[in-house]
Every structure is written in C-alpha cells, then in structure tokens.
PDB file of C-alpha atoms in Angstrom:
ATOM      1  CA  MET A 506      71.578 -88.400 133.063  1.00 53.00           C
ATOM      2  CA  ALA A 507      73.578 -85.153 132.427  1.00 63.00           C
ATOM      3  CA  ARG A 508      71.257 -81.694 133.356  1.00 66.00           C
ATOM      4  CA  TYR A 509      71.823 -79.353 130.762  1.00 71.00           C
ATOM      5  CA  PHE A 510      70.175 -75.821 131.880  1.00 79.00           C
ATOM      6  CA  TYR A 511      71.708 -73.345 128.907  1.00 88.00           C
ATOM      7  CA  GLU A 512      73.532 -70.487 131.199  1.00 90.00           C
ATOM      8  CA  ARG A 513      75.172 -69.269 128.395  1.00 89.00           C
ATOM      9  CA  PHE A 514      72.548 -68.701 126.423  1.00 91.00           C
ATOM     10  CA  ARG A 515      70.662 -67.672 128.871  1.00 91.00           C
ATOM     11  CA  ALA A 516      73.274 -64.672 129.604  1.00 91.00           C
ATOM     12  CA  GLU A 517      73.831 -64.098 125.832  1.00 91.00           C
ATOM     13  CA  LEU A 518      70.288 -63.134 125.656  1.00 91.00           C
ATOM     14  CA  LEU A 519      70.785 -60.125 127.930  1.00 91.00           C
ATOM     15  CA  HIS A 520      72.689 -58.391 126.014  1.00 89.00           C
ATOM     16  CA  TYR A 521      70.715 -57.222 123.504  1.00 91.00           C
ATOM     17  CA  ARG A 522      67.805 -55.216 122.467  1.00 91.00           C
ATOM     18  CA  GLU A 523      64.274 -56.501 122.865  1.00 92.00           C
ATOM     19  CA  GLY A 524      63.283 -58.413 119.534  1.00 91.00           C
ATOM     20  CA  VAL A 525      66.889 -59.297 118.181  1.00 91.00           C
ATOM     21  CA  HIS A 526      66.097 -62.951 120.069  1.00 93.00           C
ATOM     22  CA  GLN A 527      62.163 -64.568 120.551  1.00 96.00           C
ATOM     23  CA  VAL A 528      62.114 -66.779 122.848  1.00 96.00           C
ATOM     24  CA  GLY A 529      59.036 -69.204 123.318  1.00 96.00           C
ATOM     25  CA  ASP A 530      57.385 -70.124 127.061  1.00 96.00           C
ATOM     26  CA  PRO A 531      58.289 -73.892 128.056  1.00 96.00           C
ATOM     27  CA  ALA A 532      56.672 -76.728 126.096  1.00 97.00           C
ATOM     28  CA  PRO A 533      54.706 -79.177 127.906  1.00 96.00           C
ATOM     29  CA  ALA A 534      56.907 -82.157 129.509  1.00 93.00           C
ATOM     30  CA  ALA A 535      54.596 -84.346 127.946  1.00 95.00           C
ATOM     31  CA  ALA A 536      55.773 -83.489 124.232  1.00 96.00           C
ATOM     32  CA  LEU A 537      58.803 -84.302 125.033  1.00 95.00           C
ATOM     33  CA  SER A 538      59.298 -87.382 126.348  1.00 91.00           C
ATOM     34  CA  ASP A 539      60.922 -89.053 122.384  1.00 91.00           C
ATOM     35  CA  LEU A 540      62.990 -86.925 122.726  1.00 94.00           C
ATOM     36  CA  PRO A 541      66.935 -86.527 122.861  1.00 93.00           C
ATOM     37  CA  GLU A 542      67.762 -85.272 125.949  1.00 90.00           C
ATOM     38  CA  PRO A 543      69.377 -81.690 125.303  1.00 92.00           C
ATOM     39  CA  LEU A 544      66.550 -80.859 122.895  1.00 95.00           C
ATOM     40  CA  ALA A 545      63.948 -81.604 125.471  1.00 94.00           C
ATOM     41  CA  GLN A 546      66.067 -79.855 128.349  1.00 93.00           C
ATOM     42  CA  PHE A 547      66.464 -76.879 126.048  1.00 95.00           C
ATOM     43  CA  LEU A 548      62.922 -76.863 125.229  1.00 97.00           C
ATOM     44  CA  ARG A 549      61.198 -76.735 128.473  1.00 95.00           C
ATOM     45  CA  SER A 550      62.556 -73.944 129.053  1.00 94.00           C
ATOM     46  CA  PHE A 551      62.332 -72.432 125.195  1.00 96.00           C
ATOM     47  CA  ASN A 552      59.636 -74.165 122.620  1.00 97.00           C
ATOM     48  CA  GLY A 553      60.854 -72.615 120.197  1.00 97.00           C
ATOM     49  CA  VAL A 554      63.623 -69.574 119.492  1.00 98.00           C
ATOM     50  CA  ARG A 555      64.540 -67.179 116.914  1.00 97.00           C
ATOM     51  CA  LEU A 556      67.928 -65.549 116.772  1.00 96.00           C
ATOM     52  CA  PHE A 557      69.822 -62.773 115.342  1.00 92.00           C
ATOM     53  CA  VAL A 558      66.177 -61.403 114.581  1.00 90.00           C
ATOM     54  CA  ASP A 559      65.557 -64.327 112.094  1.00 91.00           C
ATOM     55  CA  ALA A 560      68.846 -66.084 111.186  1.00 93.00           C
ATOM     56  CA  TYR A 561      68.236 -69.074 113.252  1.00 97.00           C
ATOM     57  CA  GLU A 562      65.681 -70.776 114.153  1.00 98.00           C
ATOM     58  CA  VAL A 563      65.007 -73.377 116.585  1.00 98.00           C
ATOM     59  CA  PHE A 564      61.565 -75.205 116.473  1.00 98.00           C
ATOM     60  CA  ALA A 565      58.981 -75.247 119.194  1.00 98.00           C
ATOM     61  CA  VAL A 566      57.720 -78.669 119.562  1.00 98.00           C
ATOM     62  CA  ASP A 567      54.813 -79.228 117.961  1.00 97.00           C
ATOM     63  CA  ARG A 568      57.384 -78.637 114.113  1.00 98.00           C
ATOM     64  CA  LEU A 569      60.107 -80.969 115.069  1.00 98.00           C
ATOM     65  CA  GLU A 570      59.942 -83.481 112.208  1.00 97.00           C
ATOM     66  CA  ARG A 571      61.432 -86.518 112.245  1.00 95.00           C
ATOM     67  CA  GLU A 572      63.094 -87.651 108.039  1.00 92.00           C
ATOM     68  CA  GLY A 573      64.739 -91.217 108.476  1.00 91.00           C
ATOM     69  CA  SER A 574      67.596 -91.106 110.833  1.00 90.00           C
ATOM     70  CA  TRP A 575      67.086 -87.233 111.411  1.00 94.00           C
ATOM     71  CA  LEU A 576      65.473 -84.748 113.703  1.00 96.00           C
ATOM     72  CA  VAL A 577      64.867 -81.994 112.273  1.00 97.00           C
ATOM     73  CA  PHE A 578      64.630 -79.203 114.935  1.00 98.00           C
ATOM     74  CA  GLY A 579      65.484 -75.781 113.226  1.00 98.00           C
ATOM     75  CA  ARG A 580      67.200 -73.423 110.276  1.00 98.00           C
ATOM     76  CA  ALA A 581      69.566 -71.172 109.638  1.00 97.00           C
ATOM     77  CA  GLY A 582      68.996 -68.798 107.000  1.00 94.00           C
ATOM     78  CA  ASP A 583      67.356 -71.640 104.388  1.00 96.00           C
ATOM     79  CA  ASP A 584      69.245 -74.213 105.747  1.00 97.00           C
ATOM     80  CA  ARG A 585      67.486 -77.323 107.814  1.00 97.00           C
ATOM     81  CA  LEU A 586      68.765 -78.334 111.136  1.00 98.00           C
ATOM     82  CA  ALA A 587      68.856 -81.945 112.355  1.00 97.00           C
ATOM     83  CA  LEU A 588      69.909 -83.886 115.161  1.00 97.00           C
ATOM     84  CA  ASP A 589      71.413 -87.282 113.690  1.00 92.00           C
ATOM     85  CA  GLY A 590      70.617 -90.100 114.916  1.00 81.00           C
ATOM     86  CA  PRO A 591      71.361 -91.462 118.554  1.00 73.00           C
ATOM     87  CA  VAL A 592      74.630 -89.529 118.255  1.00 75.00           C
ATOM     88  CA  ALA A 593      72.580 -86.505 118.464  1.00 87.00           C
ATOM     89  CA  HIS A 594      75.465 -84.236 116.256  1.00 94.00           C
ATOM     90  CA  VAL A 595      73.953 -81.186 114.928  1.00 97.00           C
ATOM     91  CA  VAL A 596      74.072 -80.626 110.974  1.00 97.00           C
ATOM     92  CA  ARG A 597      72.797 -78.333 108.594  1.00 97.00           C
ATOM     93  CA  LEU A 598      70.791 -80.159 105.368  1.00 96.00           C
ATOM     94  CA  GLU A 599      71.330 -77.403 102.665  1.00 95.00           C
ATOM     95  CA  ALA A 600      69.249 -75.898 101.170  1.00 95.00           C
ATOM     96  CA  GLY A 601      68.788 -77.020  97.359  1.00 93.00           C
ATOM     97  CA  SER A 602      71.899 -79.822  97.592  1.00 93.00           C
ATOM     98  CA  GLN A 603      72.583 -83.464  98.998  1.00 90.00           C
ATOM     99  CA  ASP A 604      75.774 -82.131 100.864  1.00 92.00           C
ATOM    100  CA  VAL A 605      75.020 -82.636 104.832  1.00 94.00           C
ATOM    101  CA  LEU A 606      77.651 -80.868 107.092  1.00 95.00           C
ATOM    102  CA  VAL A 607      78.328 -81.584 110.728  1.00 95.00           C
ATOM    103  CA  GLU A 608      77.367 -77.883 112.900  1.00 95.00           C
ATOM    104  CA  GLY A 609      78.363 -79.113 116.176  1.00 95.00           C
ATOM    105  CA  THR A 610      78.665 -82.341 118.390  1.00 94.00           C
ATOM    106  CA  SER A 611      75.881 -81.573 120.406  1.00 93.00           C
ATOM    107  CA  PHE A 612      72.898 -79.488 120.146  1.00 95.00           C
ATOM    108  CA  ALA A 613      74.191 -78.088 124.451  1.00 92.00           C
ATOM    109  CA  LEU A 614      77.266 -76.660 122.527  1.00 93.00           C
ATOM    110  CA  TRP A 615      76.083 -76.003 118.998  1.00 95.00           C
ATOM    111  CA  ILE A 616      73.217 -73.651 120.756  1.00 95.00           C
ATOM    112  CA  GLU A 617      75.265 -72.093 122.735  1.00 92.00           C
ATOM    113  CA  GLY A 618      77.842 -71.823 120.218  1.00 93.00           C
ATOM    114  CA  VAL A 619      75.523 -69.766 118.216  1.00 94.00           C
ATOM    115  CA  ILE A 620      74.633 -67.168 120.105  1.00 92.00           C
ATOM    116  CA  VAL A 621      78.181 -66.524 121.383  1.00 90.00           C
ATOM    117  CA  ALA A 622      79.920 -66.502 117.658  1.00 89.00           C
ATOM    118  CA  ASP A 623      77.476 -64.439 115.964  1.00 84.00           C
ATOM    119  CA  GLY A 624      77.314 -61.898 119.089  1.00 83.00           C
ATOM    120  CA  VAL A 625      81.295 -61.431 118.149  1.00 84.00           C
ATOM    121  CA  LEU A 626      80.072 -60.525 114.581  1.00 84.00           C
ATOM    122  CA  TYR A 627      76.778 -58.222 116.322  1.00 79.00           C
ATOM    123  CA  ASP A 628      76.414 -55.253 118.424  1.00 80.00           C
ATOM    124  CA  ARG A 629      73.023 -55.346 120.265  1.00 81.00           C
ATOM    125  CA  GLU A 630      71.890 -53.724 117.726  1.00 82.00           C
ATOM    126  CA  VAL A 631      71.993 -56.691 115.781  1.00 77.00           C
ATOM    127  CA  ASP A 632      74.083 -54.308 113.331  1.00 81.00           C
ATOM    128  CA  PHE A 633      77.120 -55.629 111.904  1.00 76.00           C
ATOM    129  CA  ARG A 634      80.528 -55.012 113.698  1.00 77.00           C
ATOM    130  CA  GLU A 635      82.502 -53.456 110.620  1.00 77.00           C
ATOM    131  CA  ASP A 636      85.217 -52.335 112.354  1.00 77.00           C
ATOM    132  CA  LEU A 637      86.543 -56.207 112.859  1.00 71.00           C
ATOM    133  CA  PHE A 638      87.758 -57.012 109.717  1.00 72.00           C
ATOM    134  CA  ASP A 639      90.141 -54.217 107.334  1.00 71.00           C
ATOM    135  CA  GLU A 640      91.450 -53.532 104.459  1.00 72.00           C
ATOM    136  CA  THR A 641      93.763 -57.394 104.716  1.00 72.00           C
ATOM    137  CA  GLY A 642      90.793 -59.642 105.993  1.00 57.00           C
TER     138      GLY A 642
END
C-alpha cells in the first residue's frame, strides 16, 4: 500500500497568513475504513479543509456522500468534487449542468496541485497577483 504524507501540502499551508486556509483535526480511524486510501490518509491528518478562504473545500468524513459510483468529497465554488469509482480520479460535477470534468488522476496529486497552482495566482494574504499578466495576457 502506498503511503501519502502530503508533505508538499503541509509546507504550502505555511506560506499563508492565518485564516486563508482552515484545517480540521484528524478524523477518527474507524470512520475511514471504507474510503479510497489516498483520501483516507488525508483525512487521517485533516478531517476537512477549506482552502483559499472558501474557494475549495474537502469535506470532513461525516459529510462525504456516495452517489452511484461517485464519492462526493468536496466542492470548488458551486461545483461538487468526487472520486470516480475504483480508479478514484477526481472529477468536478458542474453545478447546473450534467457536465463531468476530470480534475486529476488521483486525490493526492489533485490536492497538492490545487494548493501549488492557486498559490501562483494569490499572495499570502490571498490577494490576486495582478503583476502576473500584462495587456497581452
């Protein structure tokens, strides 16, 4: 079994002022037994997180929902985020449509990608870095 320690995620959290990200205490181990391992290991450390004030949320274990083959684990804006069946790809279920978009090949890569990629766009105070783009884009 692969072990996911989320070191990059932990390190990135430290770059921001207090309140930009909110992390929960560890989830009880007994509540994690039926979850895909990468998500279970994340929740073992952080039983729910809100990132970039409220742009992304990974739900606490008691808020996870199964919808057919999907395990809905969070949200990005108004869209729901889910793990797709046994492969456990991260998918975005767009609000107000039937569209399903693949967001990541695994939960571990997705969560670390979110905090690193959005960290390029926002400073430690979570203000948009306007100096990234000029008139040409």
